[in-house]
């Protein structure tokens, strides 16, 4: 069982930055590939970033590539999403998720492959 709690959301002007954090419970955190998703009002939840067990491998949606960076600190059971050059279209609730995987270098991008989800943190980007 893994419990995830996101933090770091807020209101920011376009062009600004935010760093989201996701704290995980449990001693097996390093066994999970992690992901970030977002959901805007009236839209489906969409993939943002995937981070492998060690954090050495990452993968991003085209819409955030070059602006967002995912990372993790396994000693702190925490995964991060650094968001730079924010745009109004980045406005959404952001969720972290955990997927148990067999080995490192595995990146999980499909929503249904994730078992555990946080409650979300709201990011609002004003123009």
Backbone atoms as SQL, in Angstrom:
CREATE TABLE atoms (id INTEGER PRIMARY KEY, chain TEXT, resi INTEGER, resn TEXT, atom TEXT, x REAL, y REAL, z REAL);
INSERT INTO atoms VALUES
  (1, 'A', 1, 'UNK', 'N', 0.849, -1.190, 0.000),
  (2, 'A', 1, 'UNK', 'CA', 0.000, 0.000, 0.000),
  (3, 'A', 1, 'UNK', 'C', 0.891, 1.248, 0.000),
  (4, 'A', 2, 'UNK', 'N', 0.560, 2.182, -0.860),
  (5, 'A', 2, 'UNK', 'CA', 1.299, 3.440, -0.957),
  (6, 'A', 2, 'UNK', 'C', 0.295, 4.581, -0.872),
  (7, 'A', 3, 'UNK', 'N', 0.571, 5.525, -0.021),
  (8, 'A', 3, 'UNK', 'CA', -0.249, 6.730, 0.049),
  (9, 'A', 3, 'UNK', 'C', 0.569, 7.902, -0.468),
  (10, 'A', 4, 'UNK', 'N', -0.064, 8.713, -1.292),
  (11, 'A', 4, 'UNK', 'CA', 0.619, 9.818, -1.950),
  (12, 'A', 4, 'UNK', 'C', -0.063, 11.134, -1.583),
  (13, 'A', 5, 'UNK', 'N', 0.749, 12.130, -1.269),
  (14, 'A', 5, 'UNK', 'CA', 0.217, 13.447, -0.920),
  (15, 'A', 5, 'UNK', 'C', 0.983, 14.505, -1.687),
  (16, 'A', 6, 'UNK', 'N', 0.268, 15.214, -2.569),
  (17, 'A', 6, 'UNK', 'CA', 0.882, 16.276, -3.358),
  (18, 'A', 6, 'UNK', 'C', 0.837, 17.606, -2.608),
  (19, 'A', 7, 'UNK', 'N', 1.775, 18.469, -2.953),
  (20, 'A', 7, 'UNK', 'CA', 1.794, 19.826, -2.424),
  (21, 'A', 7, 'UNK', 'C', 2.538, 20.713, -3.409),
  (22, 'A', 8, 'UNK', 'N', 2.448, 22.019, -3.202),
  (23, 'A', 8, 'UNK', 'CA', 3.207, 22.958, -4.015),
  (24, 'A', 8, 'UNK', 'C', 2.419, 23.681, -5.081),
  (25, 'A', 9, 'UNK', 'N', 1.160, 23.349, -5.224),
  (26, 'A', 9, 'UNK', 'CA', 0.354, 24.057, -6.215),
  (27, 'A', 9, 'UNK', 'C', 0.052, 25.479, -5.775),
  (28, 'A', 10, 'UNK', 'N', -0.510, 26.242, -6.693),
  (29, 'A', 10, 'UNK', 'CA', -0.859, 27.617, -6.364),
  (30, 'A', 10, 'UNK', 'C', -1.179, 28.421, -7.596),
  (31, 'A', 11, 'UNK', 'N', -1.222, 29.734, -7.402),
  (32, 'A', 11, 'UNK', 'CA', -1.508, 30.675, -8.476),
  (33, 'A', 11, 'UNK', 'C', -0.202, 31.345, -8.899),
  (34, 'A', 12, 'UNK', 'N', 0.053, 31.347, -10.196),
  (35, 'A', 12, 'UNK', 'CA', 1.284, 31.929, -10.711),
  (36, 'A', 12, 'UNK', 'C', 0.988, 32.626, -12.031),
  (37, 'A', 13, 'UNK', 'N', 1.749, 33.651, -12.343),
  (38, 'A', 13, 'UNK', 'CA', 1.577, 34.339, -13.625),
  (39, 'A', 13, 'UNK', 'C', 2.230, 33.557, -14.745),
  (40, 'A', 14, 'UNK', 'N', 1.747, 33.762, -15.931),
  (41, 'A', 14, 'UNK', 'CA', 2.343, 33.121, -17.095),
  (42, 'A', 14, 'UNK', 'C', 3.830, 33.453, -17.165),
  (43, 'A', 15, 'UNK', 'N', 4.625, 32.443, -17.480),
  (44, 'A', 15, 'UNK', 'CA', 6.070, 32.603, -17.512),
  (45, 'A', 15, 'UNK', 'C', 6.751, 32.263, -16.198),
  (46, 'A', 16, 'UNK', 'N', 5.965, 32.093, -15.161),
  (47, 'A', 16, 'UNK', 'CA', 6.512, 31.785, -13.853),
  (48, 'A', 16, 'UNK', 'C', 6.800, 30.303, -13.662),
  (49, 'A', 17, 'UNK', 'N', 7.199, 29.967, -12.438),
  (50, 'A', 17, 'UNK', 'CA', 7.588, 28.591, -12.124),
  (51, 'A', 17, 'UNK', 'C', 6.925, 28.128, -10.829),
  (52, 'A', 18, 'UNK', 'N', 6.748, 26.823, -10.746),
  (53, 'A', 18, 'UNK', 'CA', 6.298, 26.166, -9.528),
  (54, 'A', 18, 'UNK', 'C', 6.994, 24.824, -9.427),
  (55, 'A', 19, 'UNK', 'N', 7.170, 24.341, -8.207),
  (56, 'A', 19, 'UNK', 'CA', 7.662, 22.985, -8.010),
  (57, 'A', 19, 'UNK', 'C', 6.659, 22.216, -7.176),
  (58, 'A', 20, 'UNK', 'N', 6.148, 21.162, -7.761),
  (59, 'A', 20, 'UNK', 'CA', 5.234, 20.284, -7.054),
  (60, 'A', 20, 'UNK', 'C', 6.018, 19.171, -6.375),
  (61, 'A', 21, 'UNK', 'N', 5.532, 18.765, -5.208),
  (62, 'A', 21, 'UNK', 'CA', 6.118, 17.642, -4.492),
  (63, 'A', 21, 'UNK', 'C', 5.045, 16.596, -4.249),
  (64, 'A', 22, 'UNK', 'N', 5.480, 15.364, -4.156),
  (65, 'A', 22, 'UNK', 'CA', 4.569, 14.262, -3.863),
  (66, 'A', 22, 'UNK', 'C', 5.276, 13.358, -2.861),
  (67, 'A', 23, 'UNK', 'N', 4.781, 13.363, -1.638),
  (68, 'A', 23, 'UNK', 'CA', 5.378, 12.549, -0.586),
  (69, 'A', 23, 'UNK', 'C', 4.652, 11.208, -0.509),
  (70, 'A', 24, 'UNK', 'N', 5.442, 10.145, -0.463),
  (71, 'A', 24, 'UNK', 'CA', 4.881, 8.790, -0.451),
  (72, 'A', 24, 'UNK', 'C', 5.150, 8.104, 0.871),
  (73, 'A', 25, 'UNK', 'N', 4.191, 7.325, 1.313),
  (74, 'A', 25, 'UNK', 'CA', 4.386, 6.513, 2.501),
  (75, 'A', 25, 'UNK', 'C', 4.884, 5.140, 2.076),
  (76, 'A', 26, 'UNK', 'N', 5.377, 4.372, 3.028),
  (77, 'A', 26, 'UNK', 'CA', 5.778, 3.004, 2.734),
  (78, 'A', 26, 'UNK', 'C', 7.263, 2.859, 2.493),
  (79, 'A', 27, 'UNK', 'N', 7.759, 1.658, 2.769),
  (80, 'A', 27, 'UNK', 'CA', 9.186, 1.407, 2.658),
  (81, 'A', 27, 'UNK', 'C', 9.589, 0.902, 1.283),
  (82, 'A', 28, 'UNK', 'N', 8.609, 0.722, 0.392),
  (83, 'A', 28, 'UNK', 'CA', 8.907, 0.163, -0.920),
  (84, 'A', 28, 'UNK', 'C', 8.805, 1.199, -2.023),
  (85, 'A', 29, 'UNK', 'N', 8.940, 2.443, -1.664),
  (86, 'A', 29, 'UNK', 'CA', 8.786, 3.522, -2.638),
  (87, 'A', 29, 'UNK', 'C', 9.693, 3.335, -3.839),
  (88, 'A', 30, 'UNK', 'N', 10.908, 2.890, -3.609),
  (89, 'A', 30, 'UNK', 'CA', 11.864, 2.764, -4.715),
  (90, 'A', 30, 'UNK', 'C', 11.492, 1.659, -5.689),
  (91, 'A', 31, 'UNK', 'N', 10.494, 0.841, -5.354),
  (92, 'A', 31, 'UNK', 'CA', 10.036, -0.222, -6.248),
  (93, 'A', 31, 'UNK', 'C', 9.018, 0.278, -7.268),
  (94, 'A', 32, 'UNK', 'N', 8.601, 1.526, -7.129),
  (95, 'A', 32, 'UNK', 'CA', 7.537, 2.067, -7.956),
  (96, 'A', 32, 'UNK', 'C', 8.060, 3.057, -8.983),
  (97, 'A', 33, 'UNK', 'N', 7.589, 2.905, -10.195),
  (98, 'A', 33, 'UNK', 'CA', 7.739, 3.981, -11.165),
  (99, 'A', 33, 'UNK', 'C', 6.683, 5.027, -10.821),
  (100, 'A', 34, 'UNK', 'N', 7.022, 6.273, -11.032),
  (101, 'A', 34, 'UNK', 'CA', 6.128, 7.361, -10.659),
  (102, 'A', 34, 'UNK', 'C', 5.714, 8.164, -11.888),
  (103, 'A', 35, 'UNK', 'N', 4.572, 8.797, -11.748),
  (104, 'A', 35, 'UNK', 'CA', 4.085, 9.612, -12.851),
  (105, 'A', 35, 'UNK', 'C', 3.350, 10.841, -12.348),
  (106, 'A', 36, 'UNK', 'N', 3.261, 11.824, -13.224),
  (107, 'A', 36, 'UNK', 'CA', 2.455, 13.016, -12.979),
  (108, 'A', 36, 'UNK', 'C', 1.411, 13.116, -14.090),
  (109, 'A', 37, 'UNK', 'N', 0.202, 13.425, -13.677),
  (110, 'A', 37, 'UNK', 'CA', -0.904, 13.633, -14.598),
  (111, 'A', 37, 'UNK', 'C', -1.577, 14.945, -14.230),
  (112, 'A', 38, 'UNK', 'N', -2.405, 15.437, -15.125),
  (113, 'A', 38, 'UNK', 'CA', -3.174, 16.642, -14.811),
  (114, 'A', 38, 'UNK', 'C', -4.560, 16.548, -15.427),
  (115, 'A', 39, 'UNK', 'N', -5.469, 17.287, -14.815),
  (116, 'A', 39, 'UNK', 'CA', -6.847, 17.286, -15.295),
  (117, 'A', 39, 'UNK', 'C', -7.427, 18.681, -15.187),
  (118, 'A', 40, 'UNK', 'N', -7.776, 19.237, -16.324),
  (119, 'A', 40, 'UNK', 'CA', -8.428, 20.538, -16.372),
  (120, 'A', 40, 'UNK', 'C', -9.942, 20.332, -16.331),
  (121, 'A', 41, 'UNK', 'N', -10.693, 21.345, -15.903),
  (122, 'A', 41, 'UNK', 'CA', -12.152, 21.200, -15.830),
  (123, 'A', 41, 'UNK', 'C', -12.746, 20.802, -17.177),
  (124, 'A', 42, 'UNK', 'N', -13.596, 19.789, -17.152),
  (125, 'A', 42, 'UNK', 'CA', -14.262, 19.341, -18.367),
  (126, 'A', 42, 'UNK', 'C', -13.411, 18.496, -19.291),
  (127, 'A', 43, 'UNK', 'N', -12.186, 18.192, -18.859),
  (128, 'A', 43, 'UNK', 'CA', -11.289, 17.399, -19.710),
  (129, 'A', 43, 'UNK', 'C', -10.881, 16.123, -18.989),
  (130, 'A', 44, 'UNK', 'N', -10.378, 15.171, -19.778),
  (131, 'A', 44, 'UNK', 'CA', -9.904, 13.933, -19.192),
  (132, 'A', 44, 'UNK', 'C', -8.527, 14.149, -18.551),
  (133, 'A', 45, 'UNK', 'N', -8.225, 13.273, -17.618),
  (134, 'A', 45, 'UNK', 'CA', -6.903, 13.324, -16.989),
  (135, 'A', 45, 'UNK', 'C', -5.858, 12.907, -18.027),
  (136, 'A', 46, 'UNK', 'N', -4.793, 13.691, -18.133),
  (137, 'A', 46, 'UNK', 'CA', -3.788, 13.427, -19.152),
  (138, 'A', 46, 'UNK', 'C', -2.405, 13.263, -18.551),
  (139, 'A', 47, 'UNK', 'N', -1.615, 12.484, -19.245),
  (140, 'A', 47, 'UNK', 'CA', -0.240, 12.209, -18.838),
  (141, 'A', 47, 'UNK', 'C', 0.620, 13.460, -18.968),
  (142, 'A', 48, 'UNK', 'N', 1.503, 13.658, -17.985),
  (143, 'A', 48, 'UNK', 'CA', 2.434, 14.778, -18.018),
  (144, 'A', 48, 'UNK', 'C', 3.880, 14.285, -18.038),
  (145, 'A', 49, 'UNK', 'N', 4.227, 13.433, -17.057),
  (146, 'A', 49, 'UNK', 'CA', 5.625, 13.009, -16.935),
  (147, 'A', 49, 'UNK', 'C', 5.701, 11.635, -16.282),
  (148, 'A', 50, 'UNK', 'N', 6.725, 10.879, -16.661),
  (149, 'A', 50, 'UNK', 'CA', 6.990, 9.567, -16.058),
  (150, 'A', 50, 'UNK', 'C', 8.427, 9.546, -15.557),
  (151, 'A', 51, 'UNK', 'N', 8.628, 8.911, -14.409),
  (152, 'A', 51, 'UNK', 'CA', 9.950, 8.846, -13.775),
  (153, 'A', 51, 'UNK', 'C', 10.204, 7.401, -13.375),
  (154, 'A', 52, 'UNK', 'N', 11.369, 6.901, -13.737),
  (155, 'A', 52, 'UNK', 'CA', 11.689, 5.507, -13.434),
  (156, 'A', 52, 'UNK', 'C', 11.993, 5.318, -11.944),
  (157, 'A', 53, 'UNK', 'N', 12.219, 4.074, -11.544),
  (158, 'A', 53, 'UNK', 'CA', 12.468, 3.773, -10.132),
  (159, 'A', 53, 'UNK', 'C', 13.622, 4.588, -9.547),
  (160, 'A', 54, 'UNK', 'N', 14.689, 4.675, -10.277),
  (161, 'A', 54, 'UNK', 'CA', 15.868, 5.389, -9.777),
  (162, 'A', 54, 'UNK', 'C', 15.798, 6.888, -10.062),
  (163, 'A', 55, 'UNK', 'N', 14.948, 7.260, -11.015),
  (164, 'A', 55, 'UNK', 'CA', 14.904, 8.652, -11.438),
  (165, 'A', 55, 'UNK', 'C', 15.855, 8.954, -12.584),
  (166, 'A', 56, 'UNK', 'N', 16.615, 7.958, -13.009),
  (167, 'A', 56, 'UNK', 'CA', 17.573, 8.169, -14.088),
  (168, 'A', 56, 'UNK', 'C', 16.898, 8.339, -15.447),
  (169, 'A', 57, 'UNK', 'N', 15.701, 7.799, -15.560),
  (170, 'A', 57, 'UNK', 'CA', 14.966, 7.873, -16.822),
  (171, 'A', 57, 'UNK', 'C', 13.684, 8.664, -16.621),
  (172, 'A', 58, 'UNK', 'N', 13.390, 9.522, -17.566),
  (173, 'A', 58, 'UNK', 'CA', 12.171, 10.313, -17.533),
  (174, 'A', 58, 'UNK', 'C', 11.581, 10.409, -18.937),
  (175, 'A', 59, 'UNK', 'N', 10.304, 10.712, -18.989),
  (176, 'A', 59, 'UNK', 'CA', 9.604, 10.861, -20.272),
  (177, 'A', 59, 'UNK', 'C', 8.490, 11.876, -20.074),
  (178, 'A', 60, 'UNK', 'N', 8.267, 12.711, -21.109),
  (179, 'A', 60, 'UNK', 'CA', 7.328, 13.812, -20.953),
  (180, 'A', 60, 'UNK', 'C', 6.336, 13.875, -22.104),
  (181, 'A', 61, 'UNK', 'N', 5.174, 14.409, -21.785),
  (182, 'A', 61, 'UNK', 'CA', 4.223, 14.732, -22.838),
  (183, 'A', 61, 'UNK', 'C', 4.809, 15.859, -23.698),
  (184, 'A', 62, 'UNK', 'N', 4.483, 15.862, -24.964),
  (185, 'A', 62, 'UNK', 'CA', 5.016, 16.875, -25.859),
  (186, 'A', 62, 'UNK', 'C', 4.666, 18.288, -25.392),
  (187, 'A', 63, 'UNK', 'N', 3.514, 18.428, -24.778),
  (188, 'A', 63, 'UNK', 'CA', 3.048, 19.756, -24.375),
  (189, 'A', 63, 'UNK', 'C', 3.894, 20.382, -23.270),
  (190, 'A', 64, 'UNK', 'N', 4.663, 19.569, -22.539),
  (191, 'A', 64, 'UNK', 'CA', 5.466, 20.099, -21.434),
  (192, 'A', 64, 'UNK', 'C', 6.959, 19.880, -21.629),
  (193, 'A', 65, 'UNK', 'N', 7.325, 19.179, -22.666),
  (194, 'A', 65, 'UNK', 'CA', 8.728, 18.852, -22.903),
  (195, 'A', 65, 'UNK', 'C', 9.552, 20.133, -23.021),
  (196, 'A', 66, 'UNK', 'N', 10.669, 20.148, -22.302),
  (197, 'A', 66, 'UNK', 'CA', 11.535, 21.320, -22.313),
  (198, 'A', 66, 'UNK', 'C', 11.170, 22.360, -21.265),
  (199, 'A', 67, 'UNK', 'N', 9.998, 22.227, -20.662),
  (200, 'A', 67, 'UNK', 'CA', 9.562, 23.182, -19.631),
  (201, 'A', 67, 'UNK', 'C', 9.434, 22.523, -18.261),
  (202, 'A', 68, 'UNK', 'N', 9.020, 21.266, -18.238),
  (203, 'A', 68, 'UNK', 'CA', 8.815, 20.552, -16.981),
  (204, 'A', 68, 'UNK', 'C', 9.919, 19.513, -16.796),
  (205, 'A', 69, 'UNK', 'N', 10.290, 19.289, -15.523),
  (206, 'A', 69, 'UNK', 'CA', 11.290, 18.286, -15.199),
  (207, 'A', 69, 'UNK', 'C', 10.829, 17.465, -14.007),
  (208, 'A', 70, 'UNK', 'N', 10.779, 16.153, -14.208),
  (209, 'A', 70, 'UNK', 'CA', 10.421, 15.257, -13.126),
  (210, 'A', 70, 'UNK', 'C', 11.667, 14.684, -12.480),
  (211, 'A', 71, 'UNK', 'N', 11.615, 14.497, -11.165),
  (212, 'A', 71, 'UNK', 'CA', 12.733, 13.910, -10.450),
  (213, 'A', 71, 'UNK', 'C', 12.210, 13.239, -9.186),
  (214, 'A', 72, 'UNK', 'N', 13.072, 12.520, -8.509),
  (215, 'A', 72, 'UNK', 'CA', 12.682, 11.866, -7.267),
  (216, 'A', 72, 'UNK', 'C', 13.872, 11.766, -6.338),
  (217, 'A', 73, 'UNK', 'N', 13.571, 11.700, -5.046),
  (218, 'A', 73, 'UNK', 'CA', 14.571, 11.483, -4.012),
  (219, 'A', 73, 'UNK', 'C', 14.096, 10.276, -3.220),
  (220, 'A', 74, 'UNK', 'N', 14.663, 9.115, -3.499),
  (221, 'A', 74, 'UNK', 'CA', 14.198, 7.889, -2.855),
  (222, 'A', 74, 'UNK', 'C', 14.513, 7.859, -1.367),
  (223, 'A', 75, 'UNK', 'N', 15.522, 8.605, -0.947),
  (224, 'A', 75, 'UNK', 'CA', 15.832, 8.669, 0.485),
  (225, 'A', 75, 'UNK', 'C', 14.744, 9.424, 1.240),
  (226, 'A', 76, 'UNK', 'N', 14.053, 10.307, 0.537),
  (227, 'A', 76, 'UNK', 'CA', 12.987, 11.101, 1.162),
  (228, 'A', 76, 'UNK', 'C', 11.599, 10.628, 0.753),
  (229, 'A', 77, 'UNK', 'N', 11.535, 9.568, -0.042),
  (230, 'A', 77, 'UNK', 'CA', 10.231, 9.065, -0.517),
  (231, 'A', 77, 'UNK', 'C', 9.414, 10.165, -1.180),
  (232, 'A', 78, 'UNK', 'N', 10.058, 10.936, -2.011),
  (233, 'A', 78, 'UNK', 'CA', 9.395, 12.100, -2.610),
  (234, 'A', 78, 'UNK', 'C', 9.709, 12.189, -4.092),
  (235, 'A', 79, 'UNK', 'N', 8.700, 12.550, -4.858),
  (236, 'A', 79, 'UNK', 'CA', 8.878, 12.813, -6.278),
  (237, 'A', 79, 'UNK', 'C', 8.493, 14.266, -6.533),
  (238, 'A', 80, 'UNK', 'N', 9.147, 14.867, -7.523),
  (239, 'A', 80, 'UNK', 'CA', 8.969, 16.294, -7.787),
  (240, 'A', 80, 'UNK', 'C', 8.590, 16.537, -9.245),
  (241, 'A', 81, 'UNK', 'N', 7.964, 17.663, -9.468),
  (242, 'A', 81, 'UNK', 'CA', 7.734, 18.148, -10.823),
  (243, 'A', 81, 'UNK', 'C', 8.062, 19.636, -10.845),
  (244, 'A', 82, 'UNK', 'N', 9.182, 19.956, -11.440),
  (245, 'A', 82, 'UNK', 'CA', 9.579, 21.359, -11.610),
  (246, 'A', 82, 'UNK', 'C', 8.935, 21.880, -12.881),
  (247, 'A', 83, 'UNK', 'N', 8.157, 22.937, -12.761),
  (248, 'A', 83, 'UNK', 'CA', 7.421, 23.487, -13.894),
  (249, 'A', 83, 'UNK', 'C', 7.899, 24.916, -14.146),
  (250, 'A', 84, 'UNK', 'N', 8.490, 25.121, -15.308),
  (251, 'A', 84, 'UNK', 'CA', 8.991, 26.435, -15.695),
  (252, 'A', 84, 'UNK', 'C', 8.223, 26.945, -16.915),
  (253, 'A', 85, 'UNK', 'N', 8.346, 28.234, -17.162),
  (254, 'A', 85, 'UNK', 'CA', 7.703, 28.853, -18.330),
  (255, 'A', 85, 'UNK', 'C', 6.232, 28.451, -18.411),
  (256, 'A', 86, 'UNK', 'N', 5.557, 28.580, -17.319),
  (257, 'A', 86, 'UNK', 'CA', 4.160, 28.136, -17.247),
  (258, 'A', 86, 'UNK', 'C', 3.259, 28.965, -18.159),
  (259, 'A', 87, 'UNK', 'N', 2.270, 28.286, -18.700),
  (260, 'A', 87, 'UNK', 'CA', 1.310, 28.898, -19.612),
  (261, 'A', 87, 'UNK', 'C', -0.103, 28.752, -19.032),
  (262, 'A', 88, 'UNK', 'N', -1.017, 29.608, -19.433),
  (263, 'A', 88, 'UNK', 'CA', -2.399, 29.473, -18.935),
  (264, 'A', 88, 'UNK', 'C', -2.988, 28.083, -19.209),
  (265, 'A', 89, 'UNK', 'N', -2.591, 27.473, -20.303),
  (266, 'A', 89, 'UNK', 'CA', -3.121, 26.142, -20.632),
  (267, 'A', 89, 'UNK', 'C', -2.567, 25.041, -19.725),
  (268, 'A', 90, 'UNK', 'N', -1.610, 25.375, -18.864),
  (269, 'A', 90, 'UNK', 'CA', -1.130, 24.408, -17.875),
  (270, 'A', 90, 'UNK', 'C', -2.036, 24.362, -16.642),
  (271, 'A', 91, 'UNK', 'N', -3.001, 25.255, -16.583),
  (272, 'A', 91, 'UNK', 'CA', -3.924, 25.286, -15.454),
  (273, 'A', 91, 'UNK', 'C', -4.686, 23.969, -15.352),
  (274, 'A', 92, 'UNK', 'N', -4.590, 23.334, -14.176),
  (275, 'A', 92, 'UNK', 'CA', -5.228, 22.032, -13.974),
  (276, 'A', 92, 'UNK', 'C', -4.961, 21.574, -12.545),
  (277, 'A', 93, 'UNK', 'N', -5.654, 20.528, -12.149),
  (278, 'A', 93, 'UNK', 'CA', -5.286, 19.806, -10.935),
  (279, 'A', 93, 'UNK', 'C', -4.221, 18.792, -11.323),
  (280, 'A', 94, 'UNK', 'N', -3.149, 18.762, -10.564),
  (281, 'A', 94, 'UNK', 'CA', -2.026, 17.869, -10.870),
  (282, 'A', 94, 'UNK', 'C', -1.992, 16.728, -9.862),
  (283, 'A', 95, 'UNK', 'N', -1.823, 15.523, -10.394),
  (284, 'A', 95, 'UNK', 'CA', -1.833, 14.315, -9.587),
  (285, 'A', 95, 'UNK', 'C', -0.540, 13.529, -9.772),
  (286, 'A', 96, 'UNK', 'N', -0.013, 13.010, -8.679),
  (287, 'A', 96, 'UNK', 'CA', 1.073, 12.051, -8.816),
  (288, 'A', 96, 'UNK', 'C', 0.493, 10.645, -8.666),
  (289, 'A', 97, 'UNK', 'N', 1.194, 9.681, -9.211),
  (290, 'A', 97, 'UNK', 'CA', 0.718, 8.305, -9.214),
  (291, 'A', 97, 'UNK', 'C', 1.893, 7.350, -9.140),
  (292, 'A', 98, 'UNK', 'N', 1.627, 6.148, -8.622),
  (293, 'A', 98, 'UNK', 'CA', 2.668, 5.138, -8.451),
  (294, 'A', 98, 'UNK', 'C', 2.247, 3.835, -9.119),
  (295, 'A', 99, 'UNK', 'N', 3.208, 3.236, -9.823),
  (296, 'A', 99, 'UNK', 'CA', 2.978, 1.956, -10.501),
  (297, 'A', 99, 'UNK', 'C', 4.085, 0.990, -10.116),
  (298, 'A', 100, 'UNK', 'N', 3.714, -0.174, -9.605),
  (299, 'A', 100, 'UNK', 'CA', 4.736, -1.171, -9.262),
  (300, 'A', 100, 'UNK', 'C', 5.295, -1.749, -10.555),
  (301, 'A', 101, 'UNK', 'N', 6.619, -1.725, -10.670),
  (302, 'A', 101, 'UNK', 'CA', 7.266, -2.253, -11.875),
  (303, 'A', 101, 'UNK', 'C', 8.370, -3.222, -11.479),
  (304, 'A', 102, 'UNK', 'N', 8.745, -4.075, -12.433),
  (305, 'A', 102, 'UNK', 'CA', 9.691, -5.149, -12.128),
  (306, 'A', 102, 'UNK', 'C', 11.120, -4.656, -12.021),
  (307, 'A', 103, 'UNK', 'N', 11.456, -3.586, -12.729),
  (308, 'A', 103, 'UNK', 'CA', 12.848, -3.169, -12.709),
  (309, 'A', 103, 'UNK', 'C', 13.021, -1.712, -13.077),
  (310, 'A', 104, 'UNK', 'N', 14.221, -1.254, -12.947),
  (311, 'A', 104, 'UNK', 'CA', 14.520, 0.141, -13.255),
  (312, 'A', 104, 'UNK', 'C', 14.433, 0.366, -14.755),
  (313, 'A', 105, 'UNK', 'N', 14.419, 1.619, -15.153),
  (314, 'A', 105, 'UNK', 'CA', 14.355, 2.081, -16.544),
  (315, 'A', 105, 'UNK', 'C', 12.954, 1.942, -17.138),
  (316, 'A', 106, 'UNK', 'N', 12.024, 1.353, -16.398),
  (317, 'A', 106, 'UNK', 'CA', 10.656, 1.248, -16.892),
  (318, 'A', 106, 'UNK', 'C', 9.933, 2.563, -16.684),
  (319, 'A', 107, 'UNK', 'N', 9.328, 3.067, -17.747),
  (320, 'A', 107, 'UNK', 'CA', 8.551, 4.301, -17.691),
  (321, 'A', 107, 'UNK', 'C', 7.096, 3.975, -17.999),
  (322, 'A', 108, 'UNK', 'N', 6.213, 4.438, -17.170),
  (323, 'A', 108, 'UNK', 'CA', 4.792, 4.123, -17.296),
  (324, 'A', 108, 'UNK', 'C', 4.048, 5.390, -17.704),
  (325, 'A', 109, 'UNK', 'N', 3.349, 5.329, -18.819),
  (326, 'A', 109, 'UNK', 'CA', 2.673, 6.517, -19.329),
  (327, 'A', 109, 'UNK', 'C', 1.151, 6.377, -19.372),
  (328, 'A', 110, 'UNK', 'N', 0.648, 5.163, -19.257),
  (329, 'A', 110, 'UNK', 'CA', -0.795, 4.945, -19.359),
  (330, 'A', 110, 'UNK', 'C', -1.462, 5.065, -17.995),
  (331, 'A', 111, 'UNK', 'N', -2.523, 5.796, -17.945),
  (332, 'A', 111, 'UNK', 'CA', -3.206, 6.064, -16.674),
  (333, 'A', 111, 'UNK', 'C', -3.630, 4.773, -15.986),
  (334, 'A', 112, 'UNK', 'N', -4.135, 3.807, -16.763),
  (335, 'A', 112, 'UNK', 'CA', -4.680, 2.592, -16.159),
  (336, 'A', 112, 'UNK', 'C', -3.604, 1.691, -15.554),
  (337, 'A', 113, 'UNK', 'N', -2.351, 1.956, -15.866),
  (338, 'A', 113, 'UNK', 'CA', -1.266, 1.146, -15.318),
  (339, 'A', 113, 'UNK', 'C', -0.848, 1.603, -13.923),
  (340, 'A', 114, 'UNK', 'N', -1.350, 2.728, -13.498),
  (341, 'A', 114, 'UNK', 'CA', -1.011, 3.227, -12.166),
  (342, 'A', 114, 'UNK', 'C', -2.013, 2.731, -11.136),
  (343, 'A', 115, 'UNK', 'N', -1.472, 2.287, -10.005),
  (344, 'A', 115, 'UNK', 'CA', -2.303, 1.710, -8.954),
  (345, 'A', 115, 'UNK', 'C', -2.699, 2.721, -7.892),
  (346, 'A', 116, 'UNK', 'N', -1.773, 3.586, -7.536),
  (347, 'A', 116, 'UNK', 'CA', -2.000, 4.517, -6.439),
  (348, 'A', 116, 'UNK', 'C', -1.964, 5.955, -6.949),
  (349, 'A', 117, 'UNK', 'N', -2.857, 6.765, -6.386),
  (350, 'A', 117, 'UNK', 'CA', -2.985, 8.155, -6.799),
  (351, 'A', 117, 'UNK', 'C', -3.050, 9.066, -5.581),
  (352, 'A', 118, 'UNK', 'N', -2.507, 10.269, -5.733),
  (353, 'A', 118, 'UNK', 'CA', -2.684, 11.286, -4.726),
  (354, 'A', 118, 'UNK', 'C', -4.003, 12.004, -4.911),
  (355, 'A', 119, 'UNK', 'N', -4.256, 12.968, -4.040),
  (356, 'A', 119, 'UNK', 'CA', -5.534, 13.684, -4.064),
  (357, 'A', 119, 'UNK', 'C', -5.510, 14.885, -5.002),
  (358, 'A', 120, 'UNK', 'N', -4.324, 15.249, -5.454),
  (359, 'A', 120, 'UNK', 'CA', -4.195, 16.342, -6.410),
  (360, 'A', 120, 'UNK', 'C', -3.883, 17.673, -5.757),
  (361, 'A', 121, 'UNK', 'N', -3.227, 18.524, -6.516),
  (362, 'A', 121, 'UNK', 'CA', -2.949, 19.890, -6.086),
  (363, 'A', 121, 'UNK', 'C', -3.235, 20.817, -7.274),
  (364, 'A', 122, 'UNK', 'N', -3.886, 21.930, -7.002),
  (365, 'A', 122, 'UNK', 'CA', -4.340, 22.826, -8.071),
  (366, 'A', 122, 'UNK', 'C', -3.231, 23.783, -8.491),
  (367, 'A', 123, 'UNK', 'N', -3.055, 23.890, -9.795),
  (368, 'A', 123, 'UNK', 'CA', -2.139, 24.866, -10.382),
  (369, 'A', 123, 'UNK', 'C', -2.959, 25.781, -11.283),
  (370, 'A', 124, 'UNK', 'N', -2.870, 27.069, -11.034),
  (371, 'A', 124, 'UNK', 'CA', -3.585, 28.043, -11.839),
  (372, 'A', 124, 'UNK', 'C', -2.582, 29.049, -12.379),
  (373, 'A', 125, 'UNK', 'N', -2.565, 29.198, -13.699),
  (374, 'A', 125, 'UNK', 'CA', -1.638, 30.111, -14.357),
  (375, 'A', 125, 'UNK', 'C', -2.449, 31.238, -14.978),
  (376, 'A', 126, 'UNK', 'N', -2.190, 32.446, -14.532),
  (377, 'A', 126, 'UNK', 'CA', -2.923, 33.601, -15.047),
  (378, 'A', 126, 'UNK', 'C', -2.174, 34.234, -16.209),
  (379, 'A', 127, 'UNK', 'N', -2.934, 34.800, -17.118),
  (380, 'A', 127, 'UNK', 'CA', -2.314, 35.414, -18.314),
  (381, 'A', 127, 'UNK', 'C', -1.979, 36.872, -18.083);
